[in-house]
Short mmCIF file of N, CA, C and O in Angstrom, two decimals:
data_model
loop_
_atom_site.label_atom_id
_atom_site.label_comp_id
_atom_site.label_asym_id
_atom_site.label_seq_id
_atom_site.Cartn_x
_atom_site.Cartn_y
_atom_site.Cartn_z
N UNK A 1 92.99 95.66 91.05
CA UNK A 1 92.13 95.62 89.90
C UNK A 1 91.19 96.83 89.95
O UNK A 1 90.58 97.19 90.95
N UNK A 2 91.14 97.52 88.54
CA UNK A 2 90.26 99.13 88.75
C UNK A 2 88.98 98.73 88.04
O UNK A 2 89.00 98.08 86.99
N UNK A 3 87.81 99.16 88.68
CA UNK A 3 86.48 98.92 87.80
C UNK A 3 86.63 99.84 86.96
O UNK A 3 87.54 100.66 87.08
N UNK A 4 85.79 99.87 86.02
CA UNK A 4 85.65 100.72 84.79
C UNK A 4 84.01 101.15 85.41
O UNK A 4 82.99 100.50 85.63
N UNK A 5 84.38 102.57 85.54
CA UNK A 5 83.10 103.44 86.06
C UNK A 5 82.16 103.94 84.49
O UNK A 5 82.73 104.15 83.42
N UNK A 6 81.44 104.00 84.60
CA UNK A 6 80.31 104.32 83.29
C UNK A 6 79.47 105.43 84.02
O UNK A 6 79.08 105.01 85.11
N UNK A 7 79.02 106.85 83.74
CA UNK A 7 78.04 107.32 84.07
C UNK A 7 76.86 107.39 84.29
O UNK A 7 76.26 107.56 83.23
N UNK A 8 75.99 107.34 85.42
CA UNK A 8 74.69 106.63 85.75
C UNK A 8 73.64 107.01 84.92
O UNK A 8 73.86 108.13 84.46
N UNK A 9 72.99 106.71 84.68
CA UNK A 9 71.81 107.33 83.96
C UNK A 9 70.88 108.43 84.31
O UNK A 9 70.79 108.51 85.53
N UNK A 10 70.45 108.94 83.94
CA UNK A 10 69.78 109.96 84.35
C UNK A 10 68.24 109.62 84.88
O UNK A 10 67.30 110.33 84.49
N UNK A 11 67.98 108.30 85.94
CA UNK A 11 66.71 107.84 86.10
C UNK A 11 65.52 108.55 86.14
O UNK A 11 64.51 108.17 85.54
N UNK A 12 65.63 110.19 87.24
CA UNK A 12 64.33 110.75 87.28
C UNK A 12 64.14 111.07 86.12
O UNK A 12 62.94 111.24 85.94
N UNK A 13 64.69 111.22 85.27
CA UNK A 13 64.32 111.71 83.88
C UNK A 13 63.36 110.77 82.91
O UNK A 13 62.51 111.15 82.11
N UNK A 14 63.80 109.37 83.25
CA UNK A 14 63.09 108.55 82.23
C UNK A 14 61.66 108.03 83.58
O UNK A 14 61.27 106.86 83.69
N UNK A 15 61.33 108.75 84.11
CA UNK A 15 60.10 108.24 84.80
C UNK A 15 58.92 109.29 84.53
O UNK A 15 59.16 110.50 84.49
N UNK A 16 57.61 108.75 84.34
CA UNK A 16 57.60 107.04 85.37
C UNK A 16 57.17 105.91 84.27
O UNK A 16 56.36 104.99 84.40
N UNK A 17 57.99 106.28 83.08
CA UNK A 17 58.15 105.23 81.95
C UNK A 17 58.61 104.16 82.27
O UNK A 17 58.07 103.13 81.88
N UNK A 18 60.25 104.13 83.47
CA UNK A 18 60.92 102.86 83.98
C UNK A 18 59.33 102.32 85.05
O UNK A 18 59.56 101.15 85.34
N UNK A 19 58.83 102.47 85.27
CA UNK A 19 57.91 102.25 86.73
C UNK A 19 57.30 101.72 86.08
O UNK A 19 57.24 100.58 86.55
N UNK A 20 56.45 101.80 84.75
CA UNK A 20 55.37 101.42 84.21
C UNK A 20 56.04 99.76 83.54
O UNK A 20 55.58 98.64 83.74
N UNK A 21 57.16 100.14 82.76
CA UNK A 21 57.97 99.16 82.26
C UNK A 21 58.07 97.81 83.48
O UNK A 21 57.55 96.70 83.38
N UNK A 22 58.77 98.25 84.41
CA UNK A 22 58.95 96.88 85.56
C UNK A 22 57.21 96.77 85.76
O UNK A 22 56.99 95.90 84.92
N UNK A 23 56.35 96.99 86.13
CA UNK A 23 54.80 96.80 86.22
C UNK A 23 54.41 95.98 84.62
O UNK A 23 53.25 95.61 84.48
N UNK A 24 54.96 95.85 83.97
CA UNK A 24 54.41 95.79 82.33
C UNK A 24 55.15 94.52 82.31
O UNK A 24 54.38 93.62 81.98
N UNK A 25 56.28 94.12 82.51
CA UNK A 25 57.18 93.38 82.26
C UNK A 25 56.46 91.68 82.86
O UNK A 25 56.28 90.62 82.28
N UNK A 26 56.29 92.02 83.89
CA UNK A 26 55.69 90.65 84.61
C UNK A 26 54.02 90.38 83.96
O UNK A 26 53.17 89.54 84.26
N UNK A 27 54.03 91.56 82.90
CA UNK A 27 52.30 90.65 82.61
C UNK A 27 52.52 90.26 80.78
O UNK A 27 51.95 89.33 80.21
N UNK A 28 53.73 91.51 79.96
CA UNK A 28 53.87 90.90 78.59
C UNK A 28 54.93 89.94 78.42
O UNK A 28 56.12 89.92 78.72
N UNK A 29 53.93 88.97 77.73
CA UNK A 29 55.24 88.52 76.77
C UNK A 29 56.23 88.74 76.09
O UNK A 29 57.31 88.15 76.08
N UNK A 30 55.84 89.76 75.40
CA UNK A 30 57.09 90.65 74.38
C UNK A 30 58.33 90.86 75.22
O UNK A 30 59.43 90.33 75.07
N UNK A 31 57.95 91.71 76.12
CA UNK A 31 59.16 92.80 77.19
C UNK A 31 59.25 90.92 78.13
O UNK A 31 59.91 91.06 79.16
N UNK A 32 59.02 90.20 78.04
CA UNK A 32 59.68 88.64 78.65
C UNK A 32 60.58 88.53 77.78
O UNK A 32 61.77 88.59 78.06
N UNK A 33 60.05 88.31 76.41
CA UNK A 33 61.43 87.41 75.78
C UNK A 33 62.35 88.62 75.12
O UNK A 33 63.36 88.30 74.50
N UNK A 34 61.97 90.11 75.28
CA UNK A 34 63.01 90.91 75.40
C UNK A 34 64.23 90.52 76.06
O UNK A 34 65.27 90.04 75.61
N UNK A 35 63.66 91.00 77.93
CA UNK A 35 64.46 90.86 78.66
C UNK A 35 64.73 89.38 78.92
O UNK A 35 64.89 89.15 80.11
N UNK A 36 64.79 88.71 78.42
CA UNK A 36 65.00 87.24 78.66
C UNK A 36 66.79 87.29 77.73
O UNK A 36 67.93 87.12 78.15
N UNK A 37 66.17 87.65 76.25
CA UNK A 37 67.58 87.71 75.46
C UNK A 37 68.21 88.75 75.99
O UNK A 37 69.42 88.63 75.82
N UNK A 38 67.72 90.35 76.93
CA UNK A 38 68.93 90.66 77.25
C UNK A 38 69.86 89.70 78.44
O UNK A 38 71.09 89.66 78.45
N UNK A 39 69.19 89.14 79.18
CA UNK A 39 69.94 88.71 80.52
C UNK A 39 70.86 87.22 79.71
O UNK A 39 71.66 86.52 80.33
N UNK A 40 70.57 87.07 78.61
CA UNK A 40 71.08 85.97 77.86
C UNK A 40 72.35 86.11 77.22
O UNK A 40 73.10 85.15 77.08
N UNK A 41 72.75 87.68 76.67
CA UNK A 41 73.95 88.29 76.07
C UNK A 41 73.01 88.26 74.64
O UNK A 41 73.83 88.11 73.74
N UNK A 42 71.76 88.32 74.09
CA UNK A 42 71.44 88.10 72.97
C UNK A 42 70.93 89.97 72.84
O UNK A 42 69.85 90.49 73.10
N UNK A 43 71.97 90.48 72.45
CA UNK A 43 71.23 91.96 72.19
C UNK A 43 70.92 92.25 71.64
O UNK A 43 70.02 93.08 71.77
N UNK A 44 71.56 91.73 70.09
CA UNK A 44 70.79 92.22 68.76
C UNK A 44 69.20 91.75 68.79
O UNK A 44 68.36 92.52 68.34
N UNK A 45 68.87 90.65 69.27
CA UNK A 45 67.67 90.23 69.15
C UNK A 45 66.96 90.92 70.13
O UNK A 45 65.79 90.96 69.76
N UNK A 46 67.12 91.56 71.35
CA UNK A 46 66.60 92.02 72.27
C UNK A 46 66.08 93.52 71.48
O UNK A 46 64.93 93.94 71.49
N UNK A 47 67.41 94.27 70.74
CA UNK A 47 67.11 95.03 70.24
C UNK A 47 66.07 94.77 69.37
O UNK A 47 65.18 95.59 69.58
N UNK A 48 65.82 94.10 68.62
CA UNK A 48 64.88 93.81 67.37
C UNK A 48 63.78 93.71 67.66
O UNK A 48 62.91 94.25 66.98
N UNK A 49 63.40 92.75 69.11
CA UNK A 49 61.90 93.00 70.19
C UNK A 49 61.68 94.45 70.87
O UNK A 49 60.59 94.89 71.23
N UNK A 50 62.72 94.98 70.95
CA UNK A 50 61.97 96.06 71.34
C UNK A 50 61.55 97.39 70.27
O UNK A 50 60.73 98.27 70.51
N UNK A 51 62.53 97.17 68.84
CA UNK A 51 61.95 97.64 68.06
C UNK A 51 60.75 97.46 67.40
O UNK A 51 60.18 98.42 66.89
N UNK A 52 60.16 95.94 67.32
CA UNK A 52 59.06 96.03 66.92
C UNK A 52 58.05 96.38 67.78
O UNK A 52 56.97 96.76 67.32
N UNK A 53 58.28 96.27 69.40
CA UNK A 53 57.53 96.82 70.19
C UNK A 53 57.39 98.37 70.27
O UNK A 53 56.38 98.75 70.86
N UNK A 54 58.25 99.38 69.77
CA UNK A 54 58.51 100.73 69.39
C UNK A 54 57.67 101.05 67.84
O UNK A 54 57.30 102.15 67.41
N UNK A 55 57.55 100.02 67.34
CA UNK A 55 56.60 100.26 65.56
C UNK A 55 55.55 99.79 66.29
O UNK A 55 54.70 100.67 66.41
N UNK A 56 55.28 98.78 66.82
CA UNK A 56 53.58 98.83 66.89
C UNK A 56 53.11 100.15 67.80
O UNK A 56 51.97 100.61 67.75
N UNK A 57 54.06 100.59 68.52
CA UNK A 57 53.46 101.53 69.59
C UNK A 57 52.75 103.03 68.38
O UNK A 57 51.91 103.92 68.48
N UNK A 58 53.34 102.73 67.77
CA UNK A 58 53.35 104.34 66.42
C UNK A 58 54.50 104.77 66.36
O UNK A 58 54.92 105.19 65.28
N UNK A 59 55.53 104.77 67.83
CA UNK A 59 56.41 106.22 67.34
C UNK A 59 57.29 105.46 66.18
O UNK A 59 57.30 104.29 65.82
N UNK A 60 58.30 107.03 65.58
CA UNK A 60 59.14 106.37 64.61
C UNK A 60 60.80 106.27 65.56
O UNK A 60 61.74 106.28 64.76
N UNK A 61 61.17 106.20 66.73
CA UNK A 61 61.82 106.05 66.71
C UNK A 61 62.37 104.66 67.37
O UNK A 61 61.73 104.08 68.25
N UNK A 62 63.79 104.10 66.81
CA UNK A 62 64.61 103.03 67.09
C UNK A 62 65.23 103.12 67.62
O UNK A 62 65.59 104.24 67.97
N UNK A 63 66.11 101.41 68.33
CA UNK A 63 67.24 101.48 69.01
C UNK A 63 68.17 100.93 67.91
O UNK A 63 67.59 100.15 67.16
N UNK A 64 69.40 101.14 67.64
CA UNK A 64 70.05 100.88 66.83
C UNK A 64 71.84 100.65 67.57
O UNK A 64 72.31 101.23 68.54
N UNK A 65 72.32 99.89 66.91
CA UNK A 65 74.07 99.47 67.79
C UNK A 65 74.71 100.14 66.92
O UNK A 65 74.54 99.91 65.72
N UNK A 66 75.66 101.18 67.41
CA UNK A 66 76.79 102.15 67.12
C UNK A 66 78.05 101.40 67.77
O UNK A 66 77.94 100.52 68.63
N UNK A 67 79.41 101.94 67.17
CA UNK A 67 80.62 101.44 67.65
C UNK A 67 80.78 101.59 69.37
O UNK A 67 81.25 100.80 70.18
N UNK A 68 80.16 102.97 69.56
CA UNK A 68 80.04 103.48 70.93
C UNK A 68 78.97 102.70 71.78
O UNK A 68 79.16 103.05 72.94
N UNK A 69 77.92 101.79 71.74
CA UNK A 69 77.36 101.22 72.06
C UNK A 69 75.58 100.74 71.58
O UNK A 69 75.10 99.75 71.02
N UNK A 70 75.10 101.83 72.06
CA UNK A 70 73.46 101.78 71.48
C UNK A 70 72.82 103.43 70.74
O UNK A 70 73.28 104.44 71.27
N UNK A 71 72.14 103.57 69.94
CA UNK A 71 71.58 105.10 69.97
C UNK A 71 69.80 104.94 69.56
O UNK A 71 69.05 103.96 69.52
N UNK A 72 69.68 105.87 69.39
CA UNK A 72 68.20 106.16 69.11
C UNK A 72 68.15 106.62 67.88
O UNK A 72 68.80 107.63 67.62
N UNK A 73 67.48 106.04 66.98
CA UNK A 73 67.51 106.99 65.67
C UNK A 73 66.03 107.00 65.46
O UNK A 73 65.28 106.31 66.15
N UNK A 74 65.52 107.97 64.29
CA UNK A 74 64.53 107.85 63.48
C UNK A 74 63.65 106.83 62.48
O UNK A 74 64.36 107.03 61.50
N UNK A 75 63.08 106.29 62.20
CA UNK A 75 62.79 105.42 61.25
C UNK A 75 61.99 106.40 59.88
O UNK A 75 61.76 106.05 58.72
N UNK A 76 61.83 107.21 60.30
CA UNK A 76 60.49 108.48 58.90
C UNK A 76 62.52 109.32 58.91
O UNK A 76 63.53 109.51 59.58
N UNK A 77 61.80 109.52 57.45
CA UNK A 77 63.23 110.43 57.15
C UNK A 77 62.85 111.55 57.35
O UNK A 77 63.74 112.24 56.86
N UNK A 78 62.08 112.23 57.77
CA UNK A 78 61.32 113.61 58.48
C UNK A 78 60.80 112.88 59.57
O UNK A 78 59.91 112.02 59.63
N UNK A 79 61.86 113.62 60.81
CA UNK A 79 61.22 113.46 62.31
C UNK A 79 60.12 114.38 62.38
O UNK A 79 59.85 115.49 61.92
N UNK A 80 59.42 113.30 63.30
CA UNK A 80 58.26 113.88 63.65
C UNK A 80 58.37 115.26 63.90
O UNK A 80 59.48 115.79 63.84
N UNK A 81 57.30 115.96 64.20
CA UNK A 81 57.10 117.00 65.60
C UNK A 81 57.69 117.00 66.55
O UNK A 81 58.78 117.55 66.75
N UNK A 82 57.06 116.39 67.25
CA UNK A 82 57.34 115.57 68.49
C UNK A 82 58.95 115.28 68.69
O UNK A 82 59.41 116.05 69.53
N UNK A 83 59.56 114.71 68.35
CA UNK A 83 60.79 114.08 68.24
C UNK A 83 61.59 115.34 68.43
O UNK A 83 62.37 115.49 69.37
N UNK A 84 61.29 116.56 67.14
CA UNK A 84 61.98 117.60 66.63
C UNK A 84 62.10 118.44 68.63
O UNK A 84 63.07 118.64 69.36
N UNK A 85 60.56 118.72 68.81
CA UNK A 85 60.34 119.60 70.40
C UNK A 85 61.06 119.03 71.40
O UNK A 85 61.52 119.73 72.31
N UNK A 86 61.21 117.79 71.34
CA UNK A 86 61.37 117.20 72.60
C UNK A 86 63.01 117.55 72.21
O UNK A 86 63.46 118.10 73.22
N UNK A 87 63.93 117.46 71.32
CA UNK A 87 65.46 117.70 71.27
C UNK A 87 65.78 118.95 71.97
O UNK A 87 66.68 119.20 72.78
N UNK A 88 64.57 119.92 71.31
CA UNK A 88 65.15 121.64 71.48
C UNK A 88 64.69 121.53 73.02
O UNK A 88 64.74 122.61 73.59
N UNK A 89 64.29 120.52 73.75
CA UNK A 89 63.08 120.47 75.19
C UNK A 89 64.89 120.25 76.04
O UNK A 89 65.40 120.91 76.95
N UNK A 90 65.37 119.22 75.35
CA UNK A 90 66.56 118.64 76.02
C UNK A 90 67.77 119.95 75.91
O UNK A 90 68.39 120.29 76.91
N UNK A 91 68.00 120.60 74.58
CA UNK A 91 68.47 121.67 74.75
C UNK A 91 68.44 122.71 75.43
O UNK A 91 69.42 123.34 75.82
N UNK A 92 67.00 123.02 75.68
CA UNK A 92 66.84 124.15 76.69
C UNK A 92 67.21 123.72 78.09
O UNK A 92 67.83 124.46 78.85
N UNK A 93 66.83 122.57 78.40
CA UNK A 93 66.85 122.07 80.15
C UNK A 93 68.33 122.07 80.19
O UNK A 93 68.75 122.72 81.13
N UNK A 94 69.06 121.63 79.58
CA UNK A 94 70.41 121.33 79.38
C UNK A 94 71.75 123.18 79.65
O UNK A 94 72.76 123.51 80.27
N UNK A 95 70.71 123.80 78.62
CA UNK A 95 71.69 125.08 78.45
C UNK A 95 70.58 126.21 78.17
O UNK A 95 70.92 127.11 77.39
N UNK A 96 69.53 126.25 78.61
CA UNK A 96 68.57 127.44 78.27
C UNK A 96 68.26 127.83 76.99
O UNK A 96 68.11 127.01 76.08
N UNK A 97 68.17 128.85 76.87
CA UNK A 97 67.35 129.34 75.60
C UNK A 97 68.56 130.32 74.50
O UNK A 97 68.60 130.92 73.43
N UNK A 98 68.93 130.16 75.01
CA UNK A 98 70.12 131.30 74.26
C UNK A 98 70.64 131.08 73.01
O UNK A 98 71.17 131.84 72.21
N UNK A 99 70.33 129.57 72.97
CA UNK A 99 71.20 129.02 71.45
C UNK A 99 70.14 129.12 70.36
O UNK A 99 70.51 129.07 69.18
N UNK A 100 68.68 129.26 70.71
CA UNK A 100 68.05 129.41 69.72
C UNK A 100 68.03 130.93 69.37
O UNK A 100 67.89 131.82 70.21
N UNK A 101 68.19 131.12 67.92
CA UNK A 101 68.18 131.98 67.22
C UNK A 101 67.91 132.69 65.90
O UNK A 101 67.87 131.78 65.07
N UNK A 102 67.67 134.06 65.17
CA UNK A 102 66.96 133.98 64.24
C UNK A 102 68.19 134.86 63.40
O UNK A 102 68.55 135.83 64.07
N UNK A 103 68.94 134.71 62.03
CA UNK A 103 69.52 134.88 61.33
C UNK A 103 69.35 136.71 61.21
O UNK A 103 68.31 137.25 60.83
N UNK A 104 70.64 137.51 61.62
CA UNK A 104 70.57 139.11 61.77
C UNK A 104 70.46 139.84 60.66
O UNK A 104 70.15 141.03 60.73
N UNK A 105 70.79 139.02 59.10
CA UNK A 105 70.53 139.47 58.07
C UNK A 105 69.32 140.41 57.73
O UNK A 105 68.92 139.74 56.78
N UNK A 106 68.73 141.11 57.76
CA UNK A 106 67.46 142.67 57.85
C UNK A 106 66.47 141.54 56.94
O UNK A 106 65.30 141.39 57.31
N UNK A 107 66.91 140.88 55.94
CA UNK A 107 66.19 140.33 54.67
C UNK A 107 65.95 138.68 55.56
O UNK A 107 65.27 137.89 54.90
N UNK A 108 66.36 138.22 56.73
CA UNK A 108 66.11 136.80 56.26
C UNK A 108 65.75 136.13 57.81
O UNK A 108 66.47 136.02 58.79
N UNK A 109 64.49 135.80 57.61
CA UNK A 109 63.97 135.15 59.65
C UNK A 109 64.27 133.78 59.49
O UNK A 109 63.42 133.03 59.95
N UNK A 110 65.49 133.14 58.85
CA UNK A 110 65.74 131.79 59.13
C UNK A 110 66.03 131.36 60.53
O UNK A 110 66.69 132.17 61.18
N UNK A 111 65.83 130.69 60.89
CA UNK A 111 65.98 129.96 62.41
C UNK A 111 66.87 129.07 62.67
O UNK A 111 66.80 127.93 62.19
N UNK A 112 67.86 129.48 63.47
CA UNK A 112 69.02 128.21 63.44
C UNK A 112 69.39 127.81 64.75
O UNK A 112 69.22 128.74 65.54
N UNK A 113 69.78 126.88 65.22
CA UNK A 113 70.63 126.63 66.54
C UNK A 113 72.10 127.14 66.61
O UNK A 113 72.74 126.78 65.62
N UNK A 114 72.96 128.02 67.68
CA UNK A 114 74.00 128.59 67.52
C UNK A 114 74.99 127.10 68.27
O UNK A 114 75.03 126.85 69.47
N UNK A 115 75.50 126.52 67.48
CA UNK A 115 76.32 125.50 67.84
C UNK A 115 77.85 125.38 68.37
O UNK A 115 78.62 124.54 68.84
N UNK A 116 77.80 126.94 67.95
CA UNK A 116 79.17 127.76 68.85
C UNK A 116 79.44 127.32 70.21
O UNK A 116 78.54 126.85 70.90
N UNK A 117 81.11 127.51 70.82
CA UNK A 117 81.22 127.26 72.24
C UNK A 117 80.34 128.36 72.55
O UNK A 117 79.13 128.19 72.72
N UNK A 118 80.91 129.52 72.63
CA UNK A 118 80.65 130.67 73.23
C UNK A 118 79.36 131.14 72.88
O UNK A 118 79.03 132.24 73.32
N UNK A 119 78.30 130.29 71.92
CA UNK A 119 76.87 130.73 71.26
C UNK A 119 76.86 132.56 71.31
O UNK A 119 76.29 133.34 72.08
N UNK A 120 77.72 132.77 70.17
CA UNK A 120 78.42 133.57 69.28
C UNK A 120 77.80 133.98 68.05
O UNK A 120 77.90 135.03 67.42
N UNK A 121 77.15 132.97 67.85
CA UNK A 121 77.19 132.91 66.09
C UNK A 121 75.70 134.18 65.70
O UNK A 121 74.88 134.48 66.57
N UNK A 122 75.66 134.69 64.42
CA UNK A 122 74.85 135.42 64.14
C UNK A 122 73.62 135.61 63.07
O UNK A 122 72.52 136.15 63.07
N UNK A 123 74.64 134.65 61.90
CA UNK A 123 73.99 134.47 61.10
C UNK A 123 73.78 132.79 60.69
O UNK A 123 74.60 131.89 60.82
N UNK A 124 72.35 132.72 60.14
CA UNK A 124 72.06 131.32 59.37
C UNK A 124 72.87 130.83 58.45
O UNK A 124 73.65 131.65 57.97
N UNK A 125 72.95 129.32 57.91
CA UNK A 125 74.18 129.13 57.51
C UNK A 125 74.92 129.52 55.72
O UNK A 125 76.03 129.57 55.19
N UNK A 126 73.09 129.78 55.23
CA UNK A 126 73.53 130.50 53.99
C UNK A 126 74.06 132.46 54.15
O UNK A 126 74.49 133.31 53.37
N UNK A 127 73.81 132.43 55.15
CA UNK A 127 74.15 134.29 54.78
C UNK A 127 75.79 134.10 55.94
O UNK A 127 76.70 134.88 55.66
N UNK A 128 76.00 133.21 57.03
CA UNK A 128 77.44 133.32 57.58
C UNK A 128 77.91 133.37 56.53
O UNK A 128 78.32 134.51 56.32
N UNK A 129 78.13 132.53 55.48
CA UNK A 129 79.11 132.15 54.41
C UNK A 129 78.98 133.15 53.67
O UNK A 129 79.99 132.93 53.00
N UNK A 130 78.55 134.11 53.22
CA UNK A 130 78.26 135.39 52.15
C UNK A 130 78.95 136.72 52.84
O UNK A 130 79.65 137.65 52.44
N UNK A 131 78.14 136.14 54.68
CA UNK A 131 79.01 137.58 55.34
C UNK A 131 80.42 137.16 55.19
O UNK A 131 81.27 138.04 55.04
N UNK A 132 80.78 135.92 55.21
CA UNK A 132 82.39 135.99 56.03
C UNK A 132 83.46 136.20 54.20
O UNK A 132 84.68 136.39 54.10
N UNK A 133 82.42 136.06 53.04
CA UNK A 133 83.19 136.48 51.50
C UNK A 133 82.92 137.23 51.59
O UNK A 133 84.06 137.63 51.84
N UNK A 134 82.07 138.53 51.69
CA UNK A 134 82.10 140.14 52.10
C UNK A 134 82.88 140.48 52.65
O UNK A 134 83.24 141.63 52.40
N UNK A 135 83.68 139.66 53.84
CA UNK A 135 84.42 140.30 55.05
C UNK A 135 83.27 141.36 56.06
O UNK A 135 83.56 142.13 56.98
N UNK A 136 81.89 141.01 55.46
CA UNK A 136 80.83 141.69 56.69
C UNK A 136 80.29 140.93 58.45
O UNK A 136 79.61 141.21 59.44
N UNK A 137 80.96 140.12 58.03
CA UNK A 137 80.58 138.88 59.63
C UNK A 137 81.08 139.27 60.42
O UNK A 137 82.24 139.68 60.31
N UNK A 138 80.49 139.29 61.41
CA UNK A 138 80.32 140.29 62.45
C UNK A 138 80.79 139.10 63.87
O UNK A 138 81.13 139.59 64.95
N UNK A 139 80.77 137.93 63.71
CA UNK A 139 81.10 136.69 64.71
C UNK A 139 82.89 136.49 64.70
O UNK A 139 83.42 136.21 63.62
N UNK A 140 83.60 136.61 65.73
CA UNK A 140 84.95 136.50 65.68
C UNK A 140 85.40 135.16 65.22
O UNK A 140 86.60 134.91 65.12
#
């Protein structure tokens, strides 16, 4: 019989949020009957306590169930600040600085992420499309 391996989480990363959480857990109620419905198989509802525990806190973001399992989304249809820094924070730690970039067009300082394998790309996404009907695009 083969276990089905899942990739570990990335713990130092979420601390010392997990630390505070197990310390928090034994004094709220909320994060009780959270983790009560998770250890129960009740997830949607677990999810739903910890979303309202995520709205009273301020931020806007949620846990939400995807086919793939759980994700994080937004609740403001304009992410925060915050939300926006902390992605490009995960991008940089992840792959450095290289993918951010500013559109080579002489006329235009749009700012884009190069989403290319090879982070290739040159222009923003209204002037790629103008260079590559010119035949002036300069990205293979």
């Amino acid at each position: 019989m083969s276990r089905i391996r899942t990739p570990v989480p990335p713990f130092a990363a979420f601390e010392p949020g997990l630390s505070k959480f197990e310390k928090l857990a034994t004094q709220d109620p909320r994060i009780r009957a959270m983790v009560s419905a998770t250890v129960s198989g009740r997830l949607d509802e677990a999810c739903a306590l910890l979303n309202a525990m995520l709205e009273l806190s301020g931020t806007s973001v949620q846990v939400r169930r995807v086919p793939e399992g759980w994700a994080l989304t937004t609740t403001d249809a304009v992410e925060s600040a915050a939300e926006c820094v902390s992605s490009l924070a995960h991008l940089i730690a992840t792959d450095g600085w290289r993918r951010i970039k500013v559109c080579e067009k002489p006329s235009c300082t749009q700012i884009f992420i190069d989403r290319t394998n090879g982070s290739i790309r040159l222009y923003c996404d209204s002037h790629r499309r103008s260079a590559d009907r010119q035949g002036t695009l300069r990205e293979p």
